[in-house]
Short mmCIF file of C-alpha atoms in Angstrom, two decimals:
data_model
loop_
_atom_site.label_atom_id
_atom_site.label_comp_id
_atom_site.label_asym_id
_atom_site.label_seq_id
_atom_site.Cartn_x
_atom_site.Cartn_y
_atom_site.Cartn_z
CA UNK A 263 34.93 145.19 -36.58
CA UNK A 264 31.04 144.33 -37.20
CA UNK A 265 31.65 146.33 -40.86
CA UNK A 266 34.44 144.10 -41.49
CA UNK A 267 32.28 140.49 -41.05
CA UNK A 268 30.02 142.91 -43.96
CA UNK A 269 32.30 142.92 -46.05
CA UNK A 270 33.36 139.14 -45.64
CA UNK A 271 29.45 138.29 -45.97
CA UNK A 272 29.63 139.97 -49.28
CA UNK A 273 32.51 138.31 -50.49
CA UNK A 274 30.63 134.88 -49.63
CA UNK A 275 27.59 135.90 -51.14
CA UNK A 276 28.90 137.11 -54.38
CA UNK A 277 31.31 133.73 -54.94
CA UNK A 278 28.27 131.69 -53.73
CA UNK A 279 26.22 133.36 -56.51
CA UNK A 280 28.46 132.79 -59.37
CA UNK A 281 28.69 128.97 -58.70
CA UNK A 282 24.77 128.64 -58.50
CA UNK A 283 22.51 128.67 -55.86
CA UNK A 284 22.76 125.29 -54.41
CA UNK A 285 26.72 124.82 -54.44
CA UNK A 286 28.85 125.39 -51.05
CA UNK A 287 30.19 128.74 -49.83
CA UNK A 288 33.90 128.37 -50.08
CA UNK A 289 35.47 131.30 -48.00
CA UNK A 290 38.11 133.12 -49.80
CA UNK A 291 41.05 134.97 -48.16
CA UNK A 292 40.36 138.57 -47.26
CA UNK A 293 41.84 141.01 -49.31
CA UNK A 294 42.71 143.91 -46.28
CA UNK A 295 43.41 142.97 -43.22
CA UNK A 296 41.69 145.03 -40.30
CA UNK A 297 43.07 145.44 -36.90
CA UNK A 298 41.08 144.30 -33.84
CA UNK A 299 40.53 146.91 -31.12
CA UNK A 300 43.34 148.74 -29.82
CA UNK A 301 41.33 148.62 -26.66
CA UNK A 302 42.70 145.23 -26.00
CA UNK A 303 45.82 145.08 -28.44
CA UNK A 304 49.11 146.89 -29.96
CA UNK A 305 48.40 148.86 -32.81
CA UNK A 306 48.93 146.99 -36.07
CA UNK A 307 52.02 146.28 -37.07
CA UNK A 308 53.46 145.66 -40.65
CA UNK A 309 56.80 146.26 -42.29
CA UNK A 310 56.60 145.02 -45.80
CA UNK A 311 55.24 146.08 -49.09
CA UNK A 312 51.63 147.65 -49.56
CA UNK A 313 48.80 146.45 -47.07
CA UNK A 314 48.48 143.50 -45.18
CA UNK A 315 45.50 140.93 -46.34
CA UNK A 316 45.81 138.81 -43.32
CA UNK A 317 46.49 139.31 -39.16
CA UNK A 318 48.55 137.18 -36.79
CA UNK A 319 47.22 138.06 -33.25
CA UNK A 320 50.02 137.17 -30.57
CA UNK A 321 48.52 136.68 -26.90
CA UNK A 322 51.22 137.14 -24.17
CA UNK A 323 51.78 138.82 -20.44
CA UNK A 324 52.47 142.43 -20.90
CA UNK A 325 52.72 143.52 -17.16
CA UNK A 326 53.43 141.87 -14.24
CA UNK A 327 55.91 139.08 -13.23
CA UNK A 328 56.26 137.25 -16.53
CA UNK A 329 55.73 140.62 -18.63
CA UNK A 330 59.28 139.06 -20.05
CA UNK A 331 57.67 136.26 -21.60
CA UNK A 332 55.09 138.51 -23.67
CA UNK A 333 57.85 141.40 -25.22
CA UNK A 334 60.29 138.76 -25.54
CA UNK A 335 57.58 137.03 -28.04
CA UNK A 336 56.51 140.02 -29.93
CA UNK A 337 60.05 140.52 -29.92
CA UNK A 338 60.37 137.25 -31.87
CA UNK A 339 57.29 137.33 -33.82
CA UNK A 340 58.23 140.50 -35.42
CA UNK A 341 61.85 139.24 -36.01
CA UNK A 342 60.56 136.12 -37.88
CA UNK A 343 58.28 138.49 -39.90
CA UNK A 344 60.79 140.92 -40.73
CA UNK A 345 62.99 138.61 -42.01
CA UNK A 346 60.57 137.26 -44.02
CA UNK A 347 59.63 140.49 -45.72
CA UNK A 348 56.36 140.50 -43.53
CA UNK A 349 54.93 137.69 -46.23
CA UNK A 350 53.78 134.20 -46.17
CA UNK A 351 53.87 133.09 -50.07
CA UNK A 352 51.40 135.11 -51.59
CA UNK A 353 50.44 136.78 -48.27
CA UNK A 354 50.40 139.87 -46.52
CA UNK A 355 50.86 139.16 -43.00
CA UNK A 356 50.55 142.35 -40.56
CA UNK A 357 50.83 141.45 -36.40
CA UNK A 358 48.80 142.81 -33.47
CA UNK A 359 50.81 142.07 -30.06
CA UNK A 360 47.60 141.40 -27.24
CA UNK A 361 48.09 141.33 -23.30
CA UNK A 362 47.13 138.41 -21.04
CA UNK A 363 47.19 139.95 -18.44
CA UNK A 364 47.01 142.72 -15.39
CA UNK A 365 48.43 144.76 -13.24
CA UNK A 366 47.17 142.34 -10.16
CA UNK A 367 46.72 139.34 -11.94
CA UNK A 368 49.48 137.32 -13.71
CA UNK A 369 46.78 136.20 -16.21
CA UNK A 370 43.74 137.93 -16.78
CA UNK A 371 41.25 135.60 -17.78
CA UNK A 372 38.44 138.13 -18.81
CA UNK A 373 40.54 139.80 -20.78
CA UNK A 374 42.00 136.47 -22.64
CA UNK A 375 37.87 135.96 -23.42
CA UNK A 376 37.30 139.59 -24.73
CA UNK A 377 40.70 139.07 -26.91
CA UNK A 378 39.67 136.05 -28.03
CA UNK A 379 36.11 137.31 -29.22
CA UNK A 380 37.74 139.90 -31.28
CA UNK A 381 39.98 137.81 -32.85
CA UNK A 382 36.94 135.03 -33.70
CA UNK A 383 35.29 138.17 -35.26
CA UNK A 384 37.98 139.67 -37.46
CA UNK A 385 37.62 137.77 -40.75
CA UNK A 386 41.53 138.65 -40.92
CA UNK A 387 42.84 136.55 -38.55
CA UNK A 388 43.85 133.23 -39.90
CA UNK A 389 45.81 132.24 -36.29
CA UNK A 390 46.84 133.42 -33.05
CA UNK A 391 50.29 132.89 -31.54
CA UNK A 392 50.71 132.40 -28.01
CA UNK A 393 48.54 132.68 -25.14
CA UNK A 394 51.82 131.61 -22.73
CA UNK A 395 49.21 130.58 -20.03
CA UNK A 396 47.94 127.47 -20.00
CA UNK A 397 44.45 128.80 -18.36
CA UNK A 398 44.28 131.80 -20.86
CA UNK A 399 44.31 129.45 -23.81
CA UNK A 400 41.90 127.18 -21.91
CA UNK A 401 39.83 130.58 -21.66
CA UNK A 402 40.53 131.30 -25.02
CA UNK A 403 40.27 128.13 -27.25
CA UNK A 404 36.04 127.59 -27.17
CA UNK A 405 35.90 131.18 -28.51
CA UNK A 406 38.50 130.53 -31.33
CA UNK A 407 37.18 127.11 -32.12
CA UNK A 408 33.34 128.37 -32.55
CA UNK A 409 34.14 130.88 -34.27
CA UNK A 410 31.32 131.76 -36.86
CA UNK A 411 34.44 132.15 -39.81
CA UNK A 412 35.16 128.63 -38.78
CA UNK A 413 37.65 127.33 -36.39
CA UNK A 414 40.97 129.52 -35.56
CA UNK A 415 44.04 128.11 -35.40
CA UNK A 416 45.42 128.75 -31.98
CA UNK A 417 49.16 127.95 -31.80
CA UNK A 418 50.20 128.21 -27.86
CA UNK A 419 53.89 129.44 -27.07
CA UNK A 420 53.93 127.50 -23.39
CA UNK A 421 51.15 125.81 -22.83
CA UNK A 422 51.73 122.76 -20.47
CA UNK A 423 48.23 121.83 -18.86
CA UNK A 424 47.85 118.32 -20.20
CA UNK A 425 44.76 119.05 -20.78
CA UNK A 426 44.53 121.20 -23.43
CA UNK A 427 45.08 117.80 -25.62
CA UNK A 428 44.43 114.86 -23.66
CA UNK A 429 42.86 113.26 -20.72
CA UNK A 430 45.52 112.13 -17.76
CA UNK A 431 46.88 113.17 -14.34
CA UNK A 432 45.73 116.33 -13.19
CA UNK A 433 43.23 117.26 -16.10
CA UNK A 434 39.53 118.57 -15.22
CA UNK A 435 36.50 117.01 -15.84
CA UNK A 436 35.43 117.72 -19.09
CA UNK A 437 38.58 118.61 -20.53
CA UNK A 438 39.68 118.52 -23.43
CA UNK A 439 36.80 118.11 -25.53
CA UNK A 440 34.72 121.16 -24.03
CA UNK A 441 37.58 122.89 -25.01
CA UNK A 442 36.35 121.99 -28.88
CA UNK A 443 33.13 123.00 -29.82
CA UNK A 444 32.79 122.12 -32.82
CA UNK A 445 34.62 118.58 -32.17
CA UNK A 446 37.39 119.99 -34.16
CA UNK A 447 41.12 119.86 -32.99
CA UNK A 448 42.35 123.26 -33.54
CA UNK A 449 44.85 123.84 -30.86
CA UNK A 450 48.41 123.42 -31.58
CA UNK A 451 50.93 122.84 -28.58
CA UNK A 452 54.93 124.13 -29.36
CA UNK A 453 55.88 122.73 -25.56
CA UNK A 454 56.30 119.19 -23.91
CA UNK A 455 53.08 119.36 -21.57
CA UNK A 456 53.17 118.44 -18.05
CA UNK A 457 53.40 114.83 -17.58
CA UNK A 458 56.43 115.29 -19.65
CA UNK A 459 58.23 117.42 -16.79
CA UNK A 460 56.94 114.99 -14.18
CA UNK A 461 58.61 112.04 -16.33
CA UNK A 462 61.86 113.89 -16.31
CA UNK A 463 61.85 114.52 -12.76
CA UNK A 464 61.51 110.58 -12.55
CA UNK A 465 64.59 110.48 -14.95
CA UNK A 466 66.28 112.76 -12.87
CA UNK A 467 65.80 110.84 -9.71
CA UNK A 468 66.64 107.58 -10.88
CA UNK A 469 69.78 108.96 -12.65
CA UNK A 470 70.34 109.62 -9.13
CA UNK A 471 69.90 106.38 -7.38
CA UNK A 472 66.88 106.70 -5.94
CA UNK A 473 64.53 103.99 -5.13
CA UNK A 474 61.38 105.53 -3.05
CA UNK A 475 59.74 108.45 -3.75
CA UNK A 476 57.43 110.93 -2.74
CA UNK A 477 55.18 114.02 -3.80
CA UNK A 478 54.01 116.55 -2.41
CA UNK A 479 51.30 118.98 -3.80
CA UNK A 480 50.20 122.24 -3.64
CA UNK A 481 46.37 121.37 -3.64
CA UNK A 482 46.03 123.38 -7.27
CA UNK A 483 44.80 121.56 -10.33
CA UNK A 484 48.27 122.08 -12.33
CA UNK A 485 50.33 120.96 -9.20
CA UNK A 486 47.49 117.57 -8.20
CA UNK A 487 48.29 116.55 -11.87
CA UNK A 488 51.85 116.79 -11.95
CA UNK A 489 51.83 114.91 -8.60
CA UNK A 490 50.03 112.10 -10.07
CA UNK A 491 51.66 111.89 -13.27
CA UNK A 492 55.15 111.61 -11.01
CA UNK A 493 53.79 109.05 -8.87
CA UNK A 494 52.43 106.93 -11.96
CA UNK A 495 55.89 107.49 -14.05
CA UNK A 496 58.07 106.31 -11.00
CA UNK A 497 56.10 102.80 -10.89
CA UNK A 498 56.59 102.70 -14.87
CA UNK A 499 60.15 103.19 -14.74
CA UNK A 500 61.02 100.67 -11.60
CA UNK A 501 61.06 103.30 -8.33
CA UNK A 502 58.67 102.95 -5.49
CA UNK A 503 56.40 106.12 -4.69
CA UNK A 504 55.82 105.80 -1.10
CA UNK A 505 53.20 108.69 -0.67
CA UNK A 506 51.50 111.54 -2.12
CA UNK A 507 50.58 114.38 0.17
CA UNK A 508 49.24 118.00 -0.11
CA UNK A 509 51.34 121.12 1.04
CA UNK A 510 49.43 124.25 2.68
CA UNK A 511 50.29 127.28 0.74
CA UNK A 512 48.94 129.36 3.76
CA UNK A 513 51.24 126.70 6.74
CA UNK A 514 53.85 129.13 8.77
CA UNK A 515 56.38 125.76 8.05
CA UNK A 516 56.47 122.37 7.07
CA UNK A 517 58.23 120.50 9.84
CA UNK A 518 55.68 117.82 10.15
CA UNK A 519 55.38 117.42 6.89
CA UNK A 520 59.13 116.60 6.52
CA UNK A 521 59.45 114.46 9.33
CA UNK A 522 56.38 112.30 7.70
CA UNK A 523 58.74 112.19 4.85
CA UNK A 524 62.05 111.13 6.40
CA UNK A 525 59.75 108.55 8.33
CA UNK A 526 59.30 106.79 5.17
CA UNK A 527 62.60 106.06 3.85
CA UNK A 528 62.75 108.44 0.91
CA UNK A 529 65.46 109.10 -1.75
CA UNK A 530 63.77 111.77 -3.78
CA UNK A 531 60.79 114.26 -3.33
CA UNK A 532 58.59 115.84 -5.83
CA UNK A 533 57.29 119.21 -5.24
CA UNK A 534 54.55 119.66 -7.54
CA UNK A 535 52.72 123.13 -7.79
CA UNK A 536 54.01 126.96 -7.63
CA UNK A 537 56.57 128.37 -5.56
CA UNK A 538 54.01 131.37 -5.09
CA UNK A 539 52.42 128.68 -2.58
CA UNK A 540 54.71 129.39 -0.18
CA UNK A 541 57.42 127.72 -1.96
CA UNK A 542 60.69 128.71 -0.50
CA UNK A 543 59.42 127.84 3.15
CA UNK A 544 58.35 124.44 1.79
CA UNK A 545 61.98 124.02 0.10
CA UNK A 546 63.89 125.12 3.62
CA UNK A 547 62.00 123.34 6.14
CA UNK A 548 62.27 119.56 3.82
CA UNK A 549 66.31 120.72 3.04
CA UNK A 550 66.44 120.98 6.84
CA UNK A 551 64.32 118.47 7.96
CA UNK A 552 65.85 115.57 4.88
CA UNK A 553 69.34 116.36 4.53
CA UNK A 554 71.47 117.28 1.77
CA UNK A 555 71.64 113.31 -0.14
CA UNK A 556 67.71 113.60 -0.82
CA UNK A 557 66.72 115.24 -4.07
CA UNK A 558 64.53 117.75 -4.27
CA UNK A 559 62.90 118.01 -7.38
CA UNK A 560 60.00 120.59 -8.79
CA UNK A 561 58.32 121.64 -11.95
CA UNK A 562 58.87 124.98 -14.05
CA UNK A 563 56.30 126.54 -11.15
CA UNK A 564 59.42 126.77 -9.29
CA UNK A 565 61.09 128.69 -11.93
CA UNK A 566 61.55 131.53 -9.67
CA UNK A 567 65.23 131.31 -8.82
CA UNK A 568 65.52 134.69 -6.69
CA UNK A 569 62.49 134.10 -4.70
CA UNK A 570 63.49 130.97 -3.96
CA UNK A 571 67.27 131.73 -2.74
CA UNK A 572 65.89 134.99 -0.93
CA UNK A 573 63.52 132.67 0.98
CA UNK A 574 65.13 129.27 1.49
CA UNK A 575 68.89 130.51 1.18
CA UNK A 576 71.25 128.02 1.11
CA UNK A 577 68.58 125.56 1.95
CA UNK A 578 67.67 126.15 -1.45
CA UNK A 579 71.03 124.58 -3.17
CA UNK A 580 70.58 121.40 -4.99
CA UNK A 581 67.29 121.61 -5.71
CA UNK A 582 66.26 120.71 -9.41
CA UNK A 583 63.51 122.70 -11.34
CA UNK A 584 62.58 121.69 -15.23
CA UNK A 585 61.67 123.89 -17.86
CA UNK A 586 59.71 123.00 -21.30
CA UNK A 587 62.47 124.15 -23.42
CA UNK A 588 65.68 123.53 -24.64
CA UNK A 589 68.72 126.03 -23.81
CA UNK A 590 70.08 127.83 -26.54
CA UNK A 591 73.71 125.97 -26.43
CA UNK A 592 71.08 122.39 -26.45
CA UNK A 593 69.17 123.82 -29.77
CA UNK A 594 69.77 122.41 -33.59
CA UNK A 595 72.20 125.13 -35.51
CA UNK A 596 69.36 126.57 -37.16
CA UNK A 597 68.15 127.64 -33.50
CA UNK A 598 71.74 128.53 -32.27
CA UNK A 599 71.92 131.03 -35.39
CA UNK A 600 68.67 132.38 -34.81
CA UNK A 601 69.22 133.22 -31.45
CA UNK A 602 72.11 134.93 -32.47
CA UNK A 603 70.26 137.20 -34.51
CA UNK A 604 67.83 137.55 -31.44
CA UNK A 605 70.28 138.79 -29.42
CA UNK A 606 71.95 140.92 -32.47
CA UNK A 607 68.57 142.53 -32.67
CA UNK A 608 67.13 142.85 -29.32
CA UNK A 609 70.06 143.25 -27.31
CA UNK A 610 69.37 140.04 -25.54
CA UNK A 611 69.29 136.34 -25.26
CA UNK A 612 65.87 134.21 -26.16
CA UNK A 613 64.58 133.99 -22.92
CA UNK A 614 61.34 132.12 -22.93
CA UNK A 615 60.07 131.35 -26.97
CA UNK A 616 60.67 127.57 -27.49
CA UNK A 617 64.00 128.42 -25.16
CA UNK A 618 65.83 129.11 -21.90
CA UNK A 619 68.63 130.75 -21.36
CA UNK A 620 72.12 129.14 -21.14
CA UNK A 621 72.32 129.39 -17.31
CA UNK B 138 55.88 131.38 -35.84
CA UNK B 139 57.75 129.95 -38.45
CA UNK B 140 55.72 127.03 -38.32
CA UNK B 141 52.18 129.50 -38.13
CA UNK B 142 53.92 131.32 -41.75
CA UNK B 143 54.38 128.25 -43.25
CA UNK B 144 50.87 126.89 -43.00
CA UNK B 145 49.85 130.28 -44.07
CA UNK B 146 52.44 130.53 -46.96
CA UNK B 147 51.10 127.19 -48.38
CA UNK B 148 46.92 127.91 -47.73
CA UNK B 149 44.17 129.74 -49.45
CA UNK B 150 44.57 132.08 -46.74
CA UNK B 151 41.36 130.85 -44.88
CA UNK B 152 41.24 129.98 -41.74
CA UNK B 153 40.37 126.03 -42.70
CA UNK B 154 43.57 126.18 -45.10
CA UNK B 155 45.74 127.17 -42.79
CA UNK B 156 44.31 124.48 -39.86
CA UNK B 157 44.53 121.92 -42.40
CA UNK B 158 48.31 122.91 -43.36
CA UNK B 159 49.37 123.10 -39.29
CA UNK B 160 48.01 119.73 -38.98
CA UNK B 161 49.88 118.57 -41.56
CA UNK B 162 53.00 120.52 -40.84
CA UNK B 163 56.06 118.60 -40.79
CA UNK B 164 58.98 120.31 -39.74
CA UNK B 165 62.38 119.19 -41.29
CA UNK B 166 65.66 121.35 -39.89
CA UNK B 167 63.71 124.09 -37.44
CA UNK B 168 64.86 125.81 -35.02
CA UNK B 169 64.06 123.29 -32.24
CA UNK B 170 64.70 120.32 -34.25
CA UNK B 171 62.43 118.09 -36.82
CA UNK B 172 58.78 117.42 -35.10
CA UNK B 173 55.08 117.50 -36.49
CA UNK B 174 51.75 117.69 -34.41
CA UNK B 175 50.04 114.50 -33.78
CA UNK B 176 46.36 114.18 -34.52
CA UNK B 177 45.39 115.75 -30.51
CA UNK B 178 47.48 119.18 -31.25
CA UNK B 179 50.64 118.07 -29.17
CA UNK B 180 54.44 118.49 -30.42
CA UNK B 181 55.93 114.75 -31.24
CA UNK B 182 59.28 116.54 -29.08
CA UNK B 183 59.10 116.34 -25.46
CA UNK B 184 61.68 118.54 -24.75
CA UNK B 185 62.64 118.98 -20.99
CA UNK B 186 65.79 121.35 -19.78
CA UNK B 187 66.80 120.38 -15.84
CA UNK B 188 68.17 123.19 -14.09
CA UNK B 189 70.04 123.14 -10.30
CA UNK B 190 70.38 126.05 -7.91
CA UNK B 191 74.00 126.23 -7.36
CA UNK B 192 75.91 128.91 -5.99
CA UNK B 193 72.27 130.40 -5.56
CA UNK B 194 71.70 130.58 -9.25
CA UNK B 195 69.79 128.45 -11.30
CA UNK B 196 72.23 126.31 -13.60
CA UNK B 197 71.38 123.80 -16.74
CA UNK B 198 72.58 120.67 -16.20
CA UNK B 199 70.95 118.64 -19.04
CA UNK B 200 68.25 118.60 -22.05
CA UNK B 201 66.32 115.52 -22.57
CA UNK B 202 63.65 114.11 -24.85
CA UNK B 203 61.56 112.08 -22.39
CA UNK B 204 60.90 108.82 -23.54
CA UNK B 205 57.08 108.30 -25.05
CA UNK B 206 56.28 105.12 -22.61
CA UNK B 207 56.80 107.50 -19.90
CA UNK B 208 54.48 110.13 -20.68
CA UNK B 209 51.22 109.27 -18.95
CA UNK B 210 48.58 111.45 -21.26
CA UNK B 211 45.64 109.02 -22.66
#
C-alpha cells in the first residue's frame, strides 16, 4: 500500500519535470492496479485480458441480516464487468468486494472508516460502489473526499439519509457539508432519498381518501426525519397532519398511544423508523386499537415482512411499506433483460441493486 | 456500475476525470430508465415501489416517480 503511493509520487514527479518546474502536476492514470488489504476486502478480482490498471472497491453487508444486499451486489458488479470484458474504454478495471459490516452489528462503522482509508490510499482506485448504509457512507465519504490523490468518487447503492446531499427533515447538524472536505461534491446517490418515501406515503394516503394524518416516530435520526418530511408533504399536498408523536422502542405495548390516535380523528398513520424498534408490537396494538379502514403506512425500515407477520400476525395485513426501487416487472426493457441475465447467472432474481423483487 | 464504467471508460483514468465524467453523466436507455445527477449528487428519478402485506406476504402494488414539489430536501 505505502510502496504503491511511491510509485504514484514518482510518476508525478517525473511528468512534473518534463513540463518545467513551475507548471501543474497533472496526475496520470496508474498503470497496475494494486489490491487494498485483504484484511478488510475480497481478494482481487479480474477476468479480462492482462492486468488491471485501475480498482473498483464495492462496500456492502457481508454477514448478518442484510448479508443479501452485499453478495447480491458483488454478484452484479462482477456481472456488469464480465460482460464488459472487465474494461472501461481503454481501461483495465479489476474489483475488490469489501464488508460493511459484523457479526453483531448490521453496519460496522469502524470498519467502513478503515475501508475507506485504504481505498483513499490506493492510487488505483478511481471509485467505490456501494456502501448500502446510509451511516457507512456518512462514515465513509470525509475519508474518500480528502483523500491526498484527490477526491474519490463514491457512488452509493442505497443510500437514503437525506442528508448525504441536502439539508431537510431529519438531517444532522452539520450535514452535508462536513461530509465534504474539500467543499467538493463527490458523492453520487443511485436511490430516491428519504423525503421521497415519506412523499409517497402521502400519495398513498390520499389515493386513499384520507384527510388527517398522523406520525409516529421511533425517536432515531432516520425515523425523526422521515416523520417530519411526512408531516410537511401532507400540508403541501392538501391533508391535515394532526400530530407527530414518538414511539418507545423499549414500551411492552402501545395502547395509549393508539387511543391518542383514534382520539383525533385520523385516516392514515405514518410509522416512521425501524421495525427493529419494536415494530411488530407497534403495528398490532394501532391495527387493534384503529381498525381495519385506517392506513397504516411505514418506510423501507419496515421492510422486514416475516418479522413483522411473526409478531403482529394478522394485525399486520394491510399495512403499506415503500422501498427505493423499482420491481423488476416496473423497470425499462433494458432492466427487465438484465435481470434476466441476473437470474440466468446467479440462479436468482435482483433482489436489492437499483431493484426489488416482483412480490 | 454501468454508470461508474462509463465515467471511467470516457476519463484519463484519474480520479478527477472520472468525478468530472459522473457529474456529467447523462444516462439515455439504462437499466432504471434515463436520469443524470444534479449538481448535490442526487438521482433526478425518485423512484418509490409501495408494497402491502397481504395474505402475510409483502405484495407490490405500485411504482411511482414522486412528484419534485413534494420532495421537501433544501
Amino acid at each position: 500500500m505505502r510502496r504503491a503511493w511511491v510509485a504514484t509520487v514518482v510518476v508525478y514527479t517525473a511528468g512534473a519535470a518534463a513540463c518545467g518546474g513551475g507548471d501543474v502536476v497533472k496526475p496520470r492514470a496508474p498503470e497496475v492496479a494494486r489490491a487494498v488489504p485483504t484484511s478488510v476486502c475480497s481478494p482481487m478480482t479480474y477476468g479480462g485480458e492482462g492486468s488491471p490498471n485501475l480498482l473498483v472497491p464495492l462496500s456492502g453487508p457481508l454477514q448478518n441480516a442484510n448479508s443479501d444486499h452485499g453478495i447480491q451486489n458483488a454478484q452484479a458488479v462482477k456481472l456488469v464487468l464480465q460482460q464488459r470484458g472487465w474494461r472501461a474504454g481503454e481501461h483495465r478495471v479489476a474489483i475488490q468486494v469489501c464488508d460493511e459490516s459484523s457479526a453483531d452489528e448490521y453496519v460496522d462503522l469502524p470498519k467502513c472508516e478503515r475501508n475507506a482509508r485504504a481505498f483513499a490510499r490506493n492510487p488505483s482506485v478511481v471509485a467505490v460502489v456501494g456502501p448500502t448504509f446510509s451511516s457507512c457512507a456518512g462514515s465513509m465519504l470525509p475519508l474518500l473526499n480528502g483523500a491526498e490523490g484527490g477526491p474519490v468518487a463514491l457512488a452509493g447503492t442505497g443510500n437514503t439519509y437525506l442528508g448525504l446531499t441536502r439539508s431537510g427533515p431529519g438531517v444532522e447538524k452539520g450535514d452535508p457539508d462536513r461530509l465534504y472536505p474539500t467543499g467538493r461534491r463527490s458523492y453520487f446517490r443511485t436511490v430516491a432519498a428519504d423525503d421521497a418515501q415519506a412523499a409517497a406515503a402521502v400519495l398513498v394516503a390520499r389515493r386513499a381518501g384520507a384527510r388527517r394524518t398522523f406520525a409516529v416516530h421511533d425517536g432515531e435520526a432516520y425515523g425523526e426525519g422521515l416523520a417530519g418530511a411526512f408531516e410537511a408533504t401532507a400540508r403541501r399536498a392538501g391533508l391535515t397532519p394532526v400530530g407527530t408523536a414518538r414511539w418507545d422502542g423499549e414500551a411492552r405495548g402501545y395502547r395509549r398511544l393508539a387511543l391518542q390516535i383514534r382520539r383525533r380523528g385520523v385516516d392514515a398513520v405514518y410509522l416512521a423508523g425501524f421495525v427493529t424498534s419494536n415494530g411488530p408490537r407497534l403495528v398490532r396494538d394501532l391495527r387493534a386499537g384503529l381498525g381495519s379502514r385506517v392506513e397504516l403506512m411505514a418506510p423501507d425500515g419496515f421492510n422486514q415482512p416475516t418479522a413483522l407477520v411473526e409478531g403482529a400476525g394478522e394485525r399486520a395485513e394491510g399495512l403499506t411499506v415503500s422501498l427505493a426501487a423499482a420491481p423488476v416487472r416496473a423497470l425499462p426493457a433494458p432492466g427487465k433483460r438484465w435481470s434476466a441475465e441476473f437470474r440466468k447467472r446467479w440462479g436468482a432474481s435482483p433482489c436489492c441493486y437499483a431493484s426489488t423483487p416482483d412480490r | 456500475m454501468m454508470t461508474v464504467l462509463d465515467a471511467i471508460a470516457g476519463s484519463d483514468g484519474t480520479r478527477a476525470g472520472v468525478l468530472t465524467n459522473l457529474r456529467r453523466a447523462n444516462v439515455r436507455g439504462g437499466l432504471v430508465g434515463d436520469f443524470r445527477f444534479d449538481r448535490f449528487g442526487d438521482s433526478t428519478l425518485t423512484t418509490i415501489a409501495t408494497y402491502r402485506i397481504r395474505g402475510g406476504r409483502l405484495r407490490n402494488e405500485q411504482t411511482l416517480e414522486v412528484p419534485r414539489d413534494l420532495l421537501t430536501r433544501r
